[in-house]
Structures are given as structure tokens and as C-alpha cells.
PDB file of C-alpha atoms in Angstrom:
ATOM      1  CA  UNK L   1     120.533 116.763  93.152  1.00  0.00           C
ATOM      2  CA  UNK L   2     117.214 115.140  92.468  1.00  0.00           C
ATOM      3  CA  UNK L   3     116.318 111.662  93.165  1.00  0.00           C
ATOM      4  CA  UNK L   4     112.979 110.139  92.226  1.00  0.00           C
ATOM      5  CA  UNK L   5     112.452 106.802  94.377  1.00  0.00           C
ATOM      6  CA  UNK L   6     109.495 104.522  92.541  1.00  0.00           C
ATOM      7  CA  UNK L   7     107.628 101.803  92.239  1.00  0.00           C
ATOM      8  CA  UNK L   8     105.427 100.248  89.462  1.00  0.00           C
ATOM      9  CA  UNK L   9     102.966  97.436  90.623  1.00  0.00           C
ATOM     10  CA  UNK L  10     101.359  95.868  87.450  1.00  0.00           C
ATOM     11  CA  UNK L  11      98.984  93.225  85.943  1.00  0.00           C
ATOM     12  CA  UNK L  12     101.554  90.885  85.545  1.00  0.00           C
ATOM     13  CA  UNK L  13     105.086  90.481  84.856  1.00  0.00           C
ATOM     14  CA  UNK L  14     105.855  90.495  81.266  1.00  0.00           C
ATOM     15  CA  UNK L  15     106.540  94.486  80.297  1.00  0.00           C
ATOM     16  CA  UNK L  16     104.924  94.107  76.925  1.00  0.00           C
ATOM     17  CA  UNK L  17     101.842  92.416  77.353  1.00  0.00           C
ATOM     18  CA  UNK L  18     101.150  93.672  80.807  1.00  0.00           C
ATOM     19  CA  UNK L  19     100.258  97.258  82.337  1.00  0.00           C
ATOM     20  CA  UNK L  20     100.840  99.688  85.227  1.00  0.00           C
ATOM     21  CA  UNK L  21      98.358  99.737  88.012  1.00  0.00           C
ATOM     22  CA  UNK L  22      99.816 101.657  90.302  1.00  0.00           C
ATOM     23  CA  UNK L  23     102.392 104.328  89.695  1.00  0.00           C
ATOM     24  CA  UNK L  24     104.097 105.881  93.064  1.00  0.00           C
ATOM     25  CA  UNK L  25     107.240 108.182  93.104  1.00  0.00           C
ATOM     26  CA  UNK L  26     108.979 110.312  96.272  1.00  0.00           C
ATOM     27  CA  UNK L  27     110.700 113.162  95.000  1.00  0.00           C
ATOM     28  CA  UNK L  28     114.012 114.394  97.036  1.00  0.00           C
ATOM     29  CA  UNK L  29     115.823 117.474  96.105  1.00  0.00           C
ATOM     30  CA  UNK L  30     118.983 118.468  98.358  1.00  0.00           C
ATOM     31  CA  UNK L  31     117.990 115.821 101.039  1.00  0.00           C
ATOM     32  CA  UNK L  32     114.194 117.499 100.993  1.00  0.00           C
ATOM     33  CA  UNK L  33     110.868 115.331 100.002  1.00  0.00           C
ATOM     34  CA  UNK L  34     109.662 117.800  97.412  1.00  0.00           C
ATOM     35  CA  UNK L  35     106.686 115.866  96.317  1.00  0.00           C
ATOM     36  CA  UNK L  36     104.831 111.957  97.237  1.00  0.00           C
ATOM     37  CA  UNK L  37     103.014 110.979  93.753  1.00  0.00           C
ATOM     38  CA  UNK L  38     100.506 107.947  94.064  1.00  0.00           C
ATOM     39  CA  UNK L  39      97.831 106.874  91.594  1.00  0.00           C
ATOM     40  CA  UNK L  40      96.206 104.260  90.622  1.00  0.00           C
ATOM     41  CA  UNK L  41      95.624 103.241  86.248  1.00  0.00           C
ATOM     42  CA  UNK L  42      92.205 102.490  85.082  1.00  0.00           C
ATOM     43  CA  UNK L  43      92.664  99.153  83.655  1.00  0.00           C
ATOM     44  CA  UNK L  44      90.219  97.711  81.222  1.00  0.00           C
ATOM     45  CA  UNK L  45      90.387  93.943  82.114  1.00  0.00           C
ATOM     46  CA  UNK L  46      90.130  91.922  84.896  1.00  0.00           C
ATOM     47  CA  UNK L  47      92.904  91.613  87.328  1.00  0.00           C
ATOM     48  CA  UNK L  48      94.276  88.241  87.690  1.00  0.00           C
ATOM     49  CA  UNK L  49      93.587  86.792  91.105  1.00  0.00           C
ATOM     50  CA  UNK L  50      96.759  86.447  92.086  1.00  0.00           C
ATOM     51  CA  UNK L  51      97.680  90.262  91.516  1.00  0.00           C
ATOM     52  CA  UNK L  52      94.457  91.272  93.785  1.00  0.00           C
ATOM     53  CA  UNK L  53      95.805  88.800  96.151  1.00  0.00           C
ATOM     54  CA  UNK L  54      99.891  90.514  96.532  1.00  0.00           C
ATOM     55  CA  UNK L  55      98.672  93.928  96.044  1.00  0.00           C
ATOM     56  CA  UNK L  56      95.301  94.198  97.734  1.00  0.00           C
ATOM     57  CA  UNK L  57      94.113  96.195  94.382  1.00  0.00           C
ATOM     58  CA  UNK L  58      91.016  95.198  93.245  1.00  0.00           C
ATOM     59  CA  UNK L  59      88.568  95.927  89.946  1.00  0.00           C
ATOM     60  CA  UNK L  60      86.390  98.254  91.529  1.00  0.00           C
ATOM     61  CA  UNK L  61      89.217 100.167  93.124  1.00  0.00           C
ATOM     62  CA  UNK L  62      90.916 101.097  89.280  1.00  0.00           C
ATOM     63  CA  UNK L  63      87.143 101.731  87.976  1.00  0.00           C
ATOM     64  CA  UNK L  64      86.869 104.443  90.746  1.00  0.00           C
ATOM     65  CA  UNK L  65      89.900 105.938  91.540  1.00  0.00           C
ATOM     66  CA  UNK L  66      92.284 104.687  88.545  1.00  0.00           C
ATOM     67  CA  UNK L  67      93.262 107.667  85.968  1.00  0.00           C
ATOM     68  CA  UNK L  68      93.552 107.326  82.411  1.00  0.00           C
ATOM     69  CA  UNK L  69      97.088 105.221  81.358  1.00  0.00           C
ATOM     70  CA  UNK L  70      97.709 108.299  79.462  1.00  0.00           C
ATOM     71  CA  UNK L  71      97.851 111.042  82.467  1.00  0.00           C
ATOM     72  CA  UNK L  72     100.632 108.442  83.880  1.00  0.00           C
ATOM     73  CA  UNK L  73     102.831 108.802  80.705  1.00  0.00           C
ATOM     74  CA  UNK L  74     102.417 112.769  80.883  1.00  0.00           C
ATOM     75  CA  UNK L  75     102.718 112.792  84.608  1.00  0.00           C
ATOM     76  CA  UNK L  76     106.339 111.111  84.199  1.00  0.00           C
ATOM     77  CA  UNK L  77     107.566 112.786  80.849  1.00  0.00           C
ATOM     78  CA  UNK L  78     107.069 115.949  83.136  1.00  0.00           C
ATOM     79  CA  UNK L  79     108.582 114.617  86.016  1.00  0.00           C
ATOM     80  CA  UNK L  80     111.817 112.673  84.419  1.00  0.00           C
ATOM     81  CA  UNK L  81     113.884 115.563  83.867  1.00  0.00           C
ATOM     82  CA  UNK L  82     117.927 115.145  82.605  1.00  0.00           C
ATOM     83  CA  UNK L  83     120.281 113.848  85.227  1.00  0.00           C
ATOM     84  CA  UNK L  84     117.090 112.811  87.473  1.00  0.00           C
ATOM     85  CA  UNK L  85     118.797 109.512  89.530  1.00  0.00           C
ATOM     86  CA  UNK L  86     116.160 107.230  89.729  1.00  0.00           C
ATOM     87  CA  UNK L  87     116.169 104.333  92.738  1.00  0.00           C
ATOM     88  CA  UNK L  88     113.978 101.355  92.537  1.00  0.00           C
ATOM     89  CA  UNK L  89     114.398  97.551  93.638  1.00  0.00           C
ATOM     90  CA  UNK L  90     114.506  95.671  90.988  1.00  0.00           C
ATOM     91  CA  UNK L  91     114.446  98.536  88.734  1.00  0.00           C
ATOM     92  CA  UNK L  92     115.274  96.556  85.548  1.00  0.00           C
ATOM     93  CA  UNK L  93     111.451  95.576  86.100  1.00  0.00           C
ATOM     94  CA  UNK L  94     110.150  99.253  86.875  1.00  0.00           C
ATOM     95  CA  UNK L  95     112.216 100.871  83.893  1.00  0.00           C
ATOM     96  CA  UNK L  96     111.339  98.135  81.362  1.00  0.00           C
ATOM     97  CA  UNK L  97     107.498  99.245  82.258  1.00  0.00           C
ATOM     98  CA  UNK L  98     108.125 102.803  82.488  1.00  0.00           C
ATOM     99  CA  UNK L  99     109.542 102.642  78.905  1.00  0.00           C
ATOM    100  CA  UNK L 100     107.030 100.718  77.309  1.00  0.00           C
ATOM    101  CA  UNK L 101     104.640 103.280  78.814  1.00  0.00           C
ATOM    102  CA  UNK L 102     106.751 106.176  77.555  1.00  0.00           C
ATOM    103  CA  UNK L 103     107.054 104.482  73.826  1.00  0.00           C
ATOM    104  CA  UNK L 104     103.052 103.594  73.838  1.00  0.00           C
ATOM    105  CA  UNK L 105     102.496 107.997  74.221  1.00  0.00           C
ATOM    106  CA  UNK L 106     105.866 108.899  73.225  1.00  0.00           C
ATOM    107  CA  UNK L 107     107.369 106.450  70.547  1.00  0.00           C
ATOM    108  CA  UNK L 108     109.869 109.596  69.517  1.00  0.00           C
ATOM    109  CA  UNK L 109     110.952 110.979  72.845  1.00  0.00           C
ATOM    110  CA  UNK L 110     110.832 107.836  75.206  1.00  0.00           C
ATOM    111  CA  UNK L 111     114.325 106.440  74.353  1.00  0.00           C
ATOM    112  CA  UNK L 112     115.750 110.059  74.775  1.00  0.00           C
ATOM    113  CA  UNK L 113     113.727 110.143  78.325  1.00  0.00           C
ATOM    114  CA  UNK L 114     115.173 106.968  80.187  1.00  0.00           C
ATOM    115  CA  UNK L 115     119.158 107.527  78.405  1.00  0.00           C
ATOM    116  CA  UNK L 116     119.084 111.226  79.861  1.00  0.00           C
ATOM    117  CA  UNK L 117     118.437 109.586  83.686  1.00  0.00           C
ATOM    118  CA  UNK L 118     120.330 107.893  85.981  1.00  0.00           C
ATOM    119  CA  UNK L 119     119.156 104.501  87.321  1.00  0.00           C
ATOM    120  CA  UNK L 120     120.084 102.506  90.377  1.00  0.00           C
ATOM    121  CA  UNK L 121     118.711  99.083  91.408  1.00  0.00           C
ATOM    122  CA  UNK L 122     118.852  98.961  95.224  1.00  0.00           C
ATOM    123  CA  UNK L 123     118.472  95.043  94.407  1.00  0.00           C
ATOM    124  CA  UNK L 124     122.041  94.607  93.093  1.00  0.00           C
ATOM    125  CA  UNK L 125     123.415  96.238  95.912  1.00  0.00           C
ATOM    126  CA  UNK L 126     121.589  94.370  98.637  1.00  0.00           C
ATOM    127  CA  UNK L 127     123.078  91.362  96.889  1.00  0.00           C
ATOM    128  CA  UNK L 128     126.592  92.658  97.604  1.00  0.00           C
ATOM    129  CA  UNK L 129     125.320  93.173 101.682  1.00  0.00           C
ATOM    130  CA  UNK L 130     123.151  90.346 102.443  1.00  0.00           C
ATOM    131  CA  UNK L 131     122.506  86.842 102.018  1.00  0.00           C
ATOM    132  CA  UNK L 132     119.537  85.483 100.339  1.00  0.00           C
ATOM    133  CA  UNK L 133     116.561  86.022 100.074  1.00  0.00           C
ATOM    134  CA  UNK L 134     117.129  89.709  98.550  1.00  0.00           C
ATOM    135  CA  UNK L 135     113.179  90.835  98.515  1.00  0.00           C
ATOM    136  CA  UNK L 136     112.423  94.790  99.415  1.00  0.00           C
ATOM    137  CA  UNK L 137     110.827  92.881 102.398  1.00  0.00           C
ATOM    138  CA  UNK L 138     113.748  90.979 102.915  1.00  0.00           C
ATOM    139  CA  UNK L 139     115.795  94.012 103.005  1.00  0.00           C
ATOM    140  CA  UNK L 140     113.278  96.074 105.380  1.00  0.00           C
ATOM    141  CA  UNK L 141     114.232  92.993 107.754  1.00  0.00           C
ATOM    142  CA  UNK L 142     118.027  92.967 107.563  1.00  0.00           C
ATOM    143  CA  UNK L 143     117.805  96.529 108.175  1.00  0.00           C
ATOM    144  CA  UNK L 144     115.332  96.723 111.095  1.00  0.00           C
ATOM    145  CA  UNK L 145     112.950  98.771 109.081  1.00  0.00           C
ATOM    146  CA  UNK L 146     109.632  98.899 110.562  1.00  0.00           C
ATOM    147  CA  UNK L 147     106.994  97.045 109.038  1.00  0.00           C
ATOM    148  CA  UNK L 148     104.946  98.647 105.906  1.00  0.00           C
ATOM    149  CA  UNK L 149     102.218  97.133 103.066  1.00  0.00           C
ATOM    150  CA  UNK L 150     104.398  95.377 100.878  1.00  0.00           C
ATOM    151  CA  UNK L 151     103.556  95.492  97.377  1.00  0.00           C
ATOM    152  CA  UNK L 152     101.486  98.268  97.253  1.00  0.00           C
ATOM    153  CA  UNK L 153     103.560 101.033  95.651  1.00  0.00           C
ATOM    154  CA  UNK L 154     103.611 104.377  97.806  1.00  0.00           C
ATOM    155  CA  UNK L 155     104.197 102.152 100.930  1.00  0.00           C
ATOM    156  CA  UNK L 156     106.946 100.315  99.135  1.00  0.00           C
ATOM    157  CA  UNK L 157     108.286 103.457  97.905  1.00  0.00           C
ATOM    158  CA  UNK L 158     108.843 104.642 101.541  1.00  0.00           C
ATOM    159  CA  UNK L 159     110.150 101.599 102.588  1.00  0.00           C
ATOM    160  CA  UNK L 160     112.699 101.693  99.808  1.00  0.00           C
ATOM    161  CA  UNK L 161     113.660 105.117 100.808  1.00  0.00           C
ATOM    162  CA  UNK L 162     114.613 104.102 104.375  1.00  0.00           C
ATOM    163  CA  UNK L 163     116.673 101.023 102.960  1.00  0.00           C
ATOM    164  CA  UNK L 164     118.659 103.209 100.661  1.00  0.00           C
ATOM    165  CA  UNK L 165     118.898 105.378 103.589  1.00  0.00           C
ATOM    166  CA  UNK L 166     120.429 102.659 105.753  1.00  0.00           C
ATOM    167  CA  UNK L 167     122.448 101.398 102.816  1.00  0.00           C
ATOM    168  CA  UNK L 168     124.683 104.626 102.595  1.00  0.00           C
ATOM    169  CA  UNK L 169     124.931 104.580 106.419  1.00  0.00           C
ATOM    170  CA  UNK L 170     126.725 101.617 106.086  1.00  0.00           C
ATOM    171  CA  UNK L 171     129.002 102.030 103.438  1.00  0.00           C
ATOM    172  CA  UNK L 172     129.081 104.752 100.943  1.00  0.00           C
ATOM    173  CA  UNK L 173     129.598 103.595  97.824  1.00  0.00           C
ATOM    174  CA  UNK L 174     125.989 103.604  96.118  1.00  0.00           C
ATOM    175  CA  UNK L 175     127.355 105.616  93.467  1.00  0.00           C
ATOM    176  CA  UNK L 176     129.286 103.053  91.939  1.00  0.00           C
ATOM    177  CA  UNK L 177     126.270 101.499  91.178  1.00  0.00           C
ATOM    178  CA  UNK L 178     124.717 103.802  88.803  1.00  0.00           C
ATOM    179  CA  UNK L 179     123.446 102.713  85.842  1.00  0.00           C
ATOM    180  CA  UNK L 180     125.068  99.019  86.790  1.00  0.00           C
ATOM    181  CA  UNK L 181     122.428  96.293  87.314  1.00  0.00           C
ATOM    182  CA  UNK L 182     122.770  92.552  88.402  1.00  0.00           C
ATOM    183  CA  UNK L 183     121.015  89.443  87.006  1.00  0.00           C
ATOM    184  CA  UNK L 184     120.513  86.014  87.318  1.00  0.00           C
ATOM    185  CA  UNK L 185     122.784  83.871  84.862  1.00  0.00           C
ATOM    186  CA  UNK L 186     120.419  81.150  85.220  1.00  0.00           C
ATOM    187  CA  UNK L 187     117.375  83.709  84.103  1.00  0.00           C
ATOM    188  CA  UNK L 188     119.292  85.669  82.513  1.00  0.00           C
ATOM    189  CA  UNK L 189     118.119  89.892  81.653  1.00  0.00           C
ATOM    190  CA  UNK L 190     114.159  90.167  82.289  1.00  0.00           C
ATOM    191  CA  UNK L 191     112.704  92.462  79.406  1.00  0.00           C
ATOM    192  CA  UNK L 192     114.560  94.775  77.091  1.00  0.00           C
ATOM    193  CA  UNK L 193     118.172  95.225  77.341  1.00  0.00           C
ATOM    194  CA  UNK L 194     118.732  99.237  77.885  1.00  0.00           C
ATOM    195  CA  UNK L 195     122.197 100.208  76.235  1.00  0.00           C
ATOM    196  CA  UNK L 196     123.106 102.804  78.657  1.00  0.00           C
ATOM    197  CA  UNK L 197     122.726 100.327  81.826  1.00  0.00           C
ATOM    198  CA  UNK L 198     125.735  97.925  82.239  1.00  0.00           C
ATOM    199  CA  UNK L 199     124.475  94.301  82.713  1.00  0.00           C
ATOM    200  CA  UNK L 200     126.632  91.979  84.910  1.00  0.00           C
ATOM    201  CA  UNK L 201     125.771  88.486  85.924  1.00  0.00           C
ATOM    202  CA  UNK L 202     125.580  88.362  90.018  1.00  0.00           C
ATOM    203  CA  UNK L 203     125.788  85.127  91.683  1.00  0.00           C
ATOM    204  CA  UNK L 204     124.062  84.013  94.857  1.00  0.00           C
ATOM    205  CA  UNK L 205     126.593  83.551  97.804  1.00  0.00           C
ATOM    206  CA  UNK L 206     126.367  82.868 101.359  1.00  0.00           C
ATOM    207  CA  UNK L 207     129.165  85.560 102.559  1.00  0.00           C
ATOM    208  CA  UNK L 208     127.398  88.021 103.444  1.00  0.00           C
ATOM    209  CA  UNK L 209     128.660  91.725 103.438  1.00  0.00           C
ATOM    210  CA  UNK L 210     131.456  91.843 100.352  1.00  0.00           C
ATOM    211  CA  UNK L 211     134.659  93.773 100.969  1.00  0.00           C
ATOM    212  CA  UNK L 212     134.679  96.743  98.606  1.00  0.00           C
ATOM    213  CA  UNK L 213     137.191  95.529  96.030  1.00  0.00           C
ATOM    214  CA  UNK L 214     134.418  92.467  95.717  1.00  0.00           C
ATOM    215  CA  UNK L 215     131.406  94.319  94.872  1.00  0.00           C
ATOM    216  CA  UNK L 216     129.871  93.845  91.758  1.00  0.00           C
ATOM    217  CA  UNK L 217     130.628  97.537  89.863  1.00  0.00           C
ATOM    218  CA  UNK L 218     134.497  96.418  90.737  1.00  0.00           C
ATOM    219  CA  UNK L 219     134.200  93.163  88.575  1.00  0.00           C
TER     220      UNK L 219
END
């Protein structure tokens, strides 16, 4: 089986108007890291404070190391083969900009890209384990993963791979997950709407881990 852990970080937060910065995937085939994928996009405005600020990703670091937005889009229509599962937290926010990036290069193949994957938002389940707050950081905590540079996207990327990691240790069910994602009702779905990912409103709650017939995928 192959499973593509990612993360996106990004100019901003709006999938449309905003654009990759940093792309970083782990590839695991069979259990077995296969390939660790990090670069940097060459971005031709400035980056807002704030993003320089949470990422530590500056100007000068995209005009010397970035790649052109274009080598990203073939880099992942190679990579994002059929039946690929792909694991991200918050992914509704990663796969709304890996699509738009995908349409931009591929406007006739991107739609037939993310429907042929599998996706599964490691934020929907932590909902169903933990109490709030629900942050990748928050997670690393609850599970007593050690510390890492949030928000820059290979170290993320590991860090999400030991949460998942802990996740199934303590109960596995992540399957029923797939292709299932959470949201807000008071914020309702961030971005585009994907038909082949079920949408299901997931309220806040203080009880901690859910008993299996609770868990969203069973409502």
C-alpha cells in the first residue's frame, strides 16, 4: 500500500488567491519510507509578515532556493498515483491547494488526479480522541511526541507521521475515516467542496476519547 503523508504551507489561507510555498511529502510503501520530498516555490510577491513570522520562510529564502510553481505541479502529477492514501491534518486545506495547483497546469487531468486518491484528515480523527485545542501541535502533545518546527512543512510532515502512528496504536479504526472529513458548523466547509469526500459537521465536546459506535464515520 502506498501512503503519501504532506503538508502545504502557503501565502495565506484562501486556496484561490493564495499559493504554495512549501511543498513536503514522506512516501511509505509496505511500512518502508521510500522517499522525503521538500521544496520550497519561488513566489513572486512579498510574503505577508505574518506568514514569515509562523513559518520562519522568508523572501530571500524562495528567491534562492524556491523552484518554479510549475516543477511542484509535475512533481505531484508524478507522484499521485491511483489508490495513493493521502494523510494530512487538516487536509481539506492541503487538498483544496493541491487542486488548484493541479487545475492551474492541469485544468483536464486535475479532477481525475485527486478522485483516483484516497484522503484522510488526521484532524477529524483527533477530534474523536482529544479535547480541544485539536492543532498538529496540540496533537504532538497529547501524544508525547517530541518536540519539532511547527509549521514548516517537512518537520510537520514527520511529526504527522508519528501522530498517525500513535493514533492506530490506540485504536485501529483509521480506515473508517477515509475520504470522511469534519467541519465546523459555525464555519462551515473551507474552500471547494470535493464530491468524492463525505462532509460531516463535528462538534466540539469536552469527553474526550469517543467510544467507537460515537465516532464521527458512524454518524
Amino acid at each position: 500500500m502506498k501512503t503519501i503523508f504532506f503538508d502545504t504551507e502557503t501565502t495565506g489561507l484562501n486556496s484561490y488567491s493564495c499559493q504554495i510555498i512549501e511543498l513536503s511529502m514522506i512516501t511509505v510503501i509496505d511500512g518502508e519510507t521510500v522517499e522525503e520530498y521538500d521544496k520550497f516555490v519561488r513566489y513572486d510577491g512579498l510574503l505577508p509578515e505574518r506568514i514569515v513570522s509562523l513559518t520562519g520562510i522568508t523572501d530571500k529564502l524562495l528567491r534562492e532556493e524556491g523552484v518554479d510553481e510549475k516543477v511542484i505541479a509535475e512533481d505531484l502529477k508524478e507522484r499521485l498515483s491511483e489508490g495513493t492514501l493521502m494523510i494530512a491534518h487538516n487536509c481539506q486545506f492541503d487538498l483544496s491547494f493541491i487542486y488548484n495547483l493541479l487545475r492551474k497546469y492541469y485544468p483536464n487531468a486535475a479532477d481525475e488526479i485527486v478522485e483516483s486518491l484516497n484522503w484522510l484528515d488526521s484532524l477529524t480523527v483527533l477530534k474523536d480522541r482529544k479535547d480541544f485545542p485539536h492543532k498538529l501541535i496540540d496533537a504532538a502533545e497529547h501524544y508525547d511526541i517530541e518536540y519539532v518546527n511547527f509549521h514548516r512543512g517537512i518537520d510537520d510532515t514527520i511529526a504527522l507521521i508519528n501522530v498517525v502512528r500513535e493514533m492506530r496504536k490506540e485504536r485501529d479504526d483509521l480506515k473508517e475515516y477515509i475520504n470522511i472529513f469534519g467541519y465546523n458548523p459555525k464555519y462551515g466547509v473551507q474552500g471547494k467542496r470535493f464530491g468524492f469526500i463525505e462532509y460531516k459537521k463535528q462538534y466540539y465536546h469536552n469527553k474526550g476519547f469517543l467510544p467507537s459506535l460515537e465516532i464521527l464515520p458512524r454518524k
